[in-house]
Amino acid sequence: MIFKDKNFLKGLENIVQNNDIQKALSLIKPPKKFPLSFTKKRSVLMVSGHQVKHLNKMDELPADVIMLNLEDGVPKEKKEIAKIMIAIFLSHIENIDKEIVIRVNPLDEEGLKEIEFLDRFNFNAFRIPKVKSVEEIDDVFMKTDKDIHASIETKEAFFNLKELKHPKLTTFYIGIYDLLNELKISHSIITLTNPLIHRILSDFSLTSKYLNITPIGFVYQNYKDLEGFTKWCLLQKNLGMQGVGCITPAQCEVANKIFEEDKEFAKIIVERFESEGPFTIDGLYVDEPIYKNYKQIIE
């Protein structure tokens, strides 16, 4: 936990409830510098900025990436206090073994101001929603030297994905629900066997890989259905995703297990190939392309 004092936490909750902006601002400490973590991004857990109890547990949650959220999921009247709460928690963190990403609002809806306010703190990246063009990425680049992540949820971004190449852009998230809304396609196509959803996800992951950008799969909204979530994780992994968005710790645990590569087996393959060249193991003929794939897993 970030704060162990229950009375202090209760005070933070009261500040959020009352929208006490000035009191909240007074609790922000000078930014601290500590080594940032870079993870496999198997699980990306949404934590809304106005949820004090959830923010306080961010260092204990079983997620590779903590996505501090200011966009969807934060009521309009709580967005300003949520931004300040994120600043309070970031100013008190001394160390964390997870990536921290802040999901701001669209750039024309306070997003740029949120970036300017939060950029001084120590975290990994900003996630930009509703991106349509690389010019928007340039606008963010002018405000920060942190990595930039982008939500691919507009038709302009999806169908022109190759044009969204930028030196600071490292990660894409497929916003499947918003994208389908823009295309006027029913969410009913989101089934495990629908070829159209397979096409959308595979096009997204392949183009991301072409750009050397990490592709992250979509959030499974039925958070109590871990069996269904497991199936979607397996499908999205097979379609090239490196991880998925999550909305509960239980989903994170499932995603971490599914998107984890068997590095011990990969190490056996790499070491044996490097010592003796092509060989066969358990019916698998290991030649140069197979070796290179397992070496990538280790790296």
Coordinates of C-alpha atoms in Angstrom, one line a residue:
M1 CA 0.0 0.0 0.0
I2 CA 1.1 3.5 -0.7
F3 CA -0.5 5.0 2.5
K4 CA -0.9 2.9 5.6
D5 CA -2.5 5.5 7.7
K6 CA -6.3 4.8 7.6
N7 CA -7.2 8.2 8.8
F8 CA -5.2 9.8 6.0
L9 CA -6.9 7.6 3.5
K10 CA -10.3 8.5 4.9
G11 CA -9.3 12.1 4.5
L12 CA -8.5 11.6 0.9
E13 CA -11.8 9.9 0.3
N14 CA -13.6 12.9 1.9
I15 CA -11.6 15.2 -0.4
V16 CA -12.8 13.3 -3.4
Q17 CA -16.4 13.2 -2.2
N18 CA -16.4 16.9 -1.5
N19 CA -14.4 17.9 -4.6
D20 CA -12.1 19.9 -2.3
I21 CA -9.6 21.0 -5.0
Q22 CA -7.5 23.3 -2.8
K23 CA -7.1 20.8 0.0
A24 CA -6.1 18.2 -2.5
L25 CA -3.5 20.4 -4.2
S26 CA -1.9 21.1 -0.8
L27 CA -1.1 17.4 -0.4
I28 CA 1.0 17.1 -3.5
K29 CA 4.7 16.6 -2.6
P30 CA 7.7 17.5 -4.7
P31 CA 8.2 14.7 -7.4
K32 CA 10.4 11.8 -6.5
K33 CA 12.7 10.0 -8.8
F34 CA 13.2 6.3 -8.7
P35 CA 14.1 3.6 -11.4
L36 CA 11.1 2.9 -13.6
S37 CA 10.1 -0.7 -14.3
F38 CA 9.5 -2.1 -17.8
T39 CA 7.4 -5.2 -17.9
K40 CA 6.0 -7.7 -20.4
K41 CA 2.6 -5.9 -20.5
R42 CA 0.7 -9.2 -20.1
S43 CA -2.0 -7.5 -18.0
V44 CA -3.0 -3.8 -18.1
L45 CA -5.2 -3.0 -15.1
M46 CA -7.5 0.1 -15.2
V47 CA -7.5 2.1 -11.9
S48 CA -9.7 5.2 -11.9
G49 CA -8.2 8.3 -10.5
H50 CA -11.1 9.1 -8.2
Q51 CA -11.0 5.6 -6.5
V52 CA -8.7 6.2 -3.5
K53 CA -8.8 2.7 -2.2
H54 CA -7.8 1.3 -5.6
L55 CA -5.0 3.9 -6.0
N56 CA -3.6 3.0 -2.6
K57 CA -3.2 -0.7 -3.7
M58 CA -1.5 0.0 -7.0
D59 CA 1.9 -1.4 -5.8
E60 CA 0.3 -4.7 -4.7
L61 CA -2.0 -5.4 -7.6
P62 CA -1.1 -8.4 -9.8
A63 CA -0.8 -6.4 -13.0
D64 CA 2.2 -5.7 -15.2
V65 CA 0.9 -2.2 -16.0
I66 CA -1.2 0.1 -13.8
M67 CA -3.3 2.3 -16.1
L68 CA -4.3 5.4 -14.0
N69 CA -7.5 6.4 -15.7
L70 CA -8.9 9.9 -16.2
E71 CA -11.1 9.1 -19.2
D72 CA -14.0 6.6 -19.5
G73 CA -15.1 5.4 -16.0
V74 CA -14.4 8.7 -14.3
P75 CA -17.5 10.9 -13.9
K76 CA -17.2 14.3 -15.5
E77 CA -17.6 16.1 -12.2
K78 CA -14.7 14.1 -10.7
K79 CA -12.1 14.4 -13.5
E80 CA -10.3 17.4 -11.9
I81 CA -10.1 15.8 -8.5
A82 CA -9.1 12.5 -10.0
K83 CA -6.2 14.2 -11.8
I84 CA -5.0 15.7 -8.5
M85 CA -5.4 12.4 -6.6
I86 CA -3.2 10.7 -9.2
A87 CA -0.6 13.5 -8.6
I88 CA -0.8 13.0 -4.8
F89 CA -0.2 9.2 -5.1
L90 CA 2.6 9.6 -7.6
S91 CA 4.3 12.2 -5.4
H92 CA 4.4 9.7 -2.5
I93 CA 5.5 6.6 -4.3
E94 CA 9.1 5.7 -3.5
N95 CA 9.4 2.5 -5.6
I96 CA 7.2 0.2 -7.7
D97 CA 7.9 -2.9 -9.8
K98 CA 5.1 -2.1 -12.4
E99 CA 4.8 0.2 -15.3
I100 CA 2.6 3.2 -14.6
V101 CA 0.7 4.7 -17.5
I102 CA -1.8 7.6 -17.3
R103 CA -4.8 7.5 -19.6
V104 CA -5.7 11.1 -20.2
N105 CA -8.9 12.5 -21.8
P106 CA -9.0 13.3 -25.5
L107 CA -6.5 16.1 -26.3
D108 CA -9.3 18.6 -27.2
E109 CA -11.1 17.7 -23.9
E110 CA -8.5 18.7 -21.3
G111 CA -6.1 16.0 -22.3
L112 CA -3.2 18.3 -23.1
K113 CA -3.8 20.2 -19.9
E114 CA -3.7 16.9 -17.9
I115 CA -0.4 16.1 -19.6
E116 CA 1.1 19.4 -18.7
F117 CA 0.0 19.1 -15.0
L118 CA 1.1 15.5 -14.5
D119 CA 4.3 15.3 -16.6
R120 CA 6.6 16.4 -13.7
F121 CA 5.9 13.1 -11.8
N122 CA 7.8 9.8 -12.2
F123 CA 5.9 7.3 -14.4
N124 CA 6.4 5.5 -17.7
A125 CA 3.9 6.9 -20.3
F126 CA 0.8 8.8 -21.3
R127 CA -2.0 6.9 -23.1
I128 CA -3.9 9.1 -25.6
P129 CA -7.5 8.2 -26.5
K130 CA -9.4 8.8 -29.7
V131 CA -6.2 9.3 -31.8
K132 CA -6.9 10.1 -35.4
S133 CA -3.5 11.2 -36.8
V134 CA 0.2 11.3 -36.1
E135 CA -0.1 15.1 -35.7
E136 CA -1.8 14.5 -32.4
I137 CA 1.1 12.3 -31.3
D138 CA 3.4 15.3 -32.2
D139 CA 1.2 17.6 -30.0
V140 CA 1.8 15.2 -27.1
F141 CA 5.5 14.9 -27.9
M142 CA 5.9 18.7 -27.6
K143 CA 4.6 18.5 -24.0
T144 CA 6.5 15.5 -22.6
D145 CA 9.6 13.3 -23.0
K146 CA 7.8 10.3 -21.7
D147 CA 6.7 7.3 -23.9
I148 CA 3.4 7.7 -25.7
H149 CA 0.7 5.0 -25.9
A150 CA -2.3 5.3 -28.2
S151 CA -5.8 3.9 -28.1
I152 CA -6.8 2.7 -31.5
E153 CA -10.6 3.3 -31.4
T154 CA -11.3 5.6 -34.3
K155 CA -11.8 4.5 -37.9
E156 CA -9.2 7.0 -39.0
A157 CA -6.5 5.5 -36.7
F158 CA -7.5 1.9 -37.5
F159 CA -7.5 2.2 -41.3
N160 CA -4.3 4.4 -41.3
L161 CA -2.4 2.5 -38.6
K162 CA 0.9 2.5 -40.6
E163 CA 0.9 6.2 -40.6
L164 CA 0.9 6.4 -36.8
K165 CA 4.7 5.9 -36.6
H166 CA 6.6 8.1 -34.1
P167 CA 9.8 7.6 -32.2
K168 CA 8.1 7.9 -28.8
L169 CA 5.0 5.8 -29.7
T170 CA 5.6 2.4 -28.1
T171 CA 2.2 0.7 -27.4
F172 CA -1.2 0.4 -29.1
Y173 CA -4.4 -0.6 -27.4
I174 CA -7.3 -1.8 -29.5
G175 CA -10.5 -0.1 -28.4
I176 CA -12.9 -2.6 -29.9
Y177 CA -16.2 -1.2 -28.6
D178 CA -15.6 2.4 -29.6
L179 CA -14.2 1.3 -33.0
L180 CA -17.3 -0.8 -33.8
N181 CA -19.5 2.1 -32.8
E182 CA -17.7 4.4 -35.2
L183 CA -18.1 1.8 -38.0
K184 CA -21.8 1.3 -37.1
I185 CA -21.2 -2.4 -36.5
S186 CA -23.0 -4.2 -33.7
H187 CA -21.1 -5.4 -30.7
S188 CA -22.8 -8.8 -31.3
I189 CA -19.9 -9.7 -33.7
I190 CA -17.6 -9.9 -30.6
T191 CA -17.8 -13.7 -30.4
L192 CA -14.9 -16.2 -30.4
T193 CA -15.7 -17.6 -33.8
N194 CA -16.7 -14.5 -35.8
P195 CA -14.3 -14.1 -38.7
L196 CA -14.8 -10.3 -38.8
I197 CA -13.5 -9.8 -35.2
H198 CA -10.6 -12.2 -36.0
R199 CA -9.8 -9.9 -39.0
I200 CA -9.9 -6.7 -37.0
L201 CA -7.7 -8.1 -34.3
S202 CA -5.2 -9.8 -36.6
D203 CA -4.9 -6.7 -38.8
F204 CA -4.3 -4.6 -35.7
S205 CA -1.6 -6.9 -34.2
L206 CA 0.2 -7.5 -37.5
T207 CA 0.4 -3.8 -38.3
S208 CA 1.6 -3.0 -34.8
K209 CA 4.3 -5.6 -35.2
Y210 CA 5.3 -4.1 -38.5
L211 CA 5.7 -0.8 -36.8
N212 CA 7.6 -2.4 -33.9
I213 CA 4.8 -1.2 -31.5
T214 CA 3.4 -3.5 -28.7
P215 CA -0.2 -4.5 -29.4
I216 CA -2.5 -4.9 -26.4
G217 CA -5.9 -6.6 -26.7
F218 CA -9.2 -5.3 -25.6
V219 CA -10.9 -5.4 -22.2
Y220 CA -13.4 -8.2 -21.6
Q221 CA -16.3 -6.4 -19.9
N222 CA -18.0 -9.4 -18.3
Y223 CA -15.5 -9.3 -15.4
K224 CA -17.2 -12.1 -13.4
D225 CA -16.9 -14.6 -16.3
L226 CA -13.3 -15.7 -15.9
E227 CA -13.9 -18.8 -18.2
G228 CA -14.9 -16.5 -21.0
F229 CA -12.1 -14.1 -20.3
T230 CA -9.6 -17.1 -20.4
K231 CA -10.9 -18.0 -23.9
W232 CA -10.6 -14.5 -25.2
C233 CA -7.0 -14.2 -23.8
L234 CA -6.1 -17.4 -25.6
L235 CA -7.6 -16.2 -28.8
Q236 CA -6.0 -12.8 -28.6
K237 CA -2.6 -14.3 -27.8
N238 CA -3.0 -16.5 -30.9
L239 CA -3.8 -13.5 -33.0
G240 CA -0.6 -11.7 -31.9
M241 CA -1.4 -9.7 -28.9
Q242 CA 1.2 -9.3 -26.2
G243 CA -1.3 -8.7 -23.4
V244 CA -4.8 -7.5 -22.7
G245 CA -6.6 -4.8 -20.8
C246 CA -8.1 -5.9 -17.4
I247 CA -10.6 -4.5 -15.0
T248 CA -10.1 -6.8 -12.0
P249 CA -7.1 -8.3 -10.3
A250 CA -8.6 -11.8 -11.0
Q251 CA -8.4 -11.0 -14.7
C252 CA -4.8 -9.9 -14.3
E253 CA -3.9 -13.3 -12.8
V254 CA -5.4 -15.1 -15.7
A255 CA -3.8 -12.9 -18.3
N256 CA -0.4 -13.2 -16.7
K257 CA -0.5 -16.9 -16.8
I258 CA -1.7 -17.1 -20.4
F259 CA 0.6 -14.5 -21.9
E260 CA 3.6 -15.8 -20.0
E261 CA 6.1 -17.6 -22.3
D262 CA 7.8 -20.8 -21.3
K263 CA 11.3 -19.4 -21.0
E264 CA 12.8 -22.5 -19.5
F265 CA 12.0 -24.6 -22.6
A266 CA 13.1 -21.7 -24.8
K267 CA 16.4 -21.6 -23.0
I268 CA 16.9 -25.3 -23.6
I269 CA 16.2 -24.8 -27.3
V270 CA 18.6 -21.8 -27.7
E271 CA 21.5 -23.3 -25.7
R272 CA 21.3 -26.7 -27.5
F273 CA 21.0 -25.1 -31.0
E274 CA 24.0 -22.8 -30.3
S275 CA 26.1 -25.7 -29.2
E276 CA 25.2 -28.3 -31.8
G277 CA 23.2 -26.7 -34.6
P278 CA 19.8 -28.2 -35.9
F279 CA 18.3 -31.0 -33.8
T280 CA 15.0 -32.7 -33.0
I281 CA 13.3 -32.6 -29.6
D282 CA 9.9 -34.1 -28.7
G283 CA 9.1 -34.4 -32.4
L284 CA 10.0 -30.7 -33.1
Y285 CA 12.8 -30.1 -35.7
V286 CA 14.7 -27.1 -34.5
D287 CA 16.4 -25.2 -37.4
E288 CA 17.4 -21.6 -37.7
P289 CA 13.9 -19.9 -37.9
I290 CA 12.7 -22.0 -34.9
Y291 CA 15.9 -21.1 -32.9
K292 CA 15.4 -17.4 -33.7
N293 CA 11.8 -17.5 -32.4
Y294 CA 12.8 -19.1 -29.1
K295 CA 15.7 -16.6 -28.7
Q296 CA 13.2 -13.8 -29.1
I297 CA 11.1 -15.3 -26.3
I298 CA 14.2 -15.2 -24.0
E299 CA 15.1 -11.7 -25.0

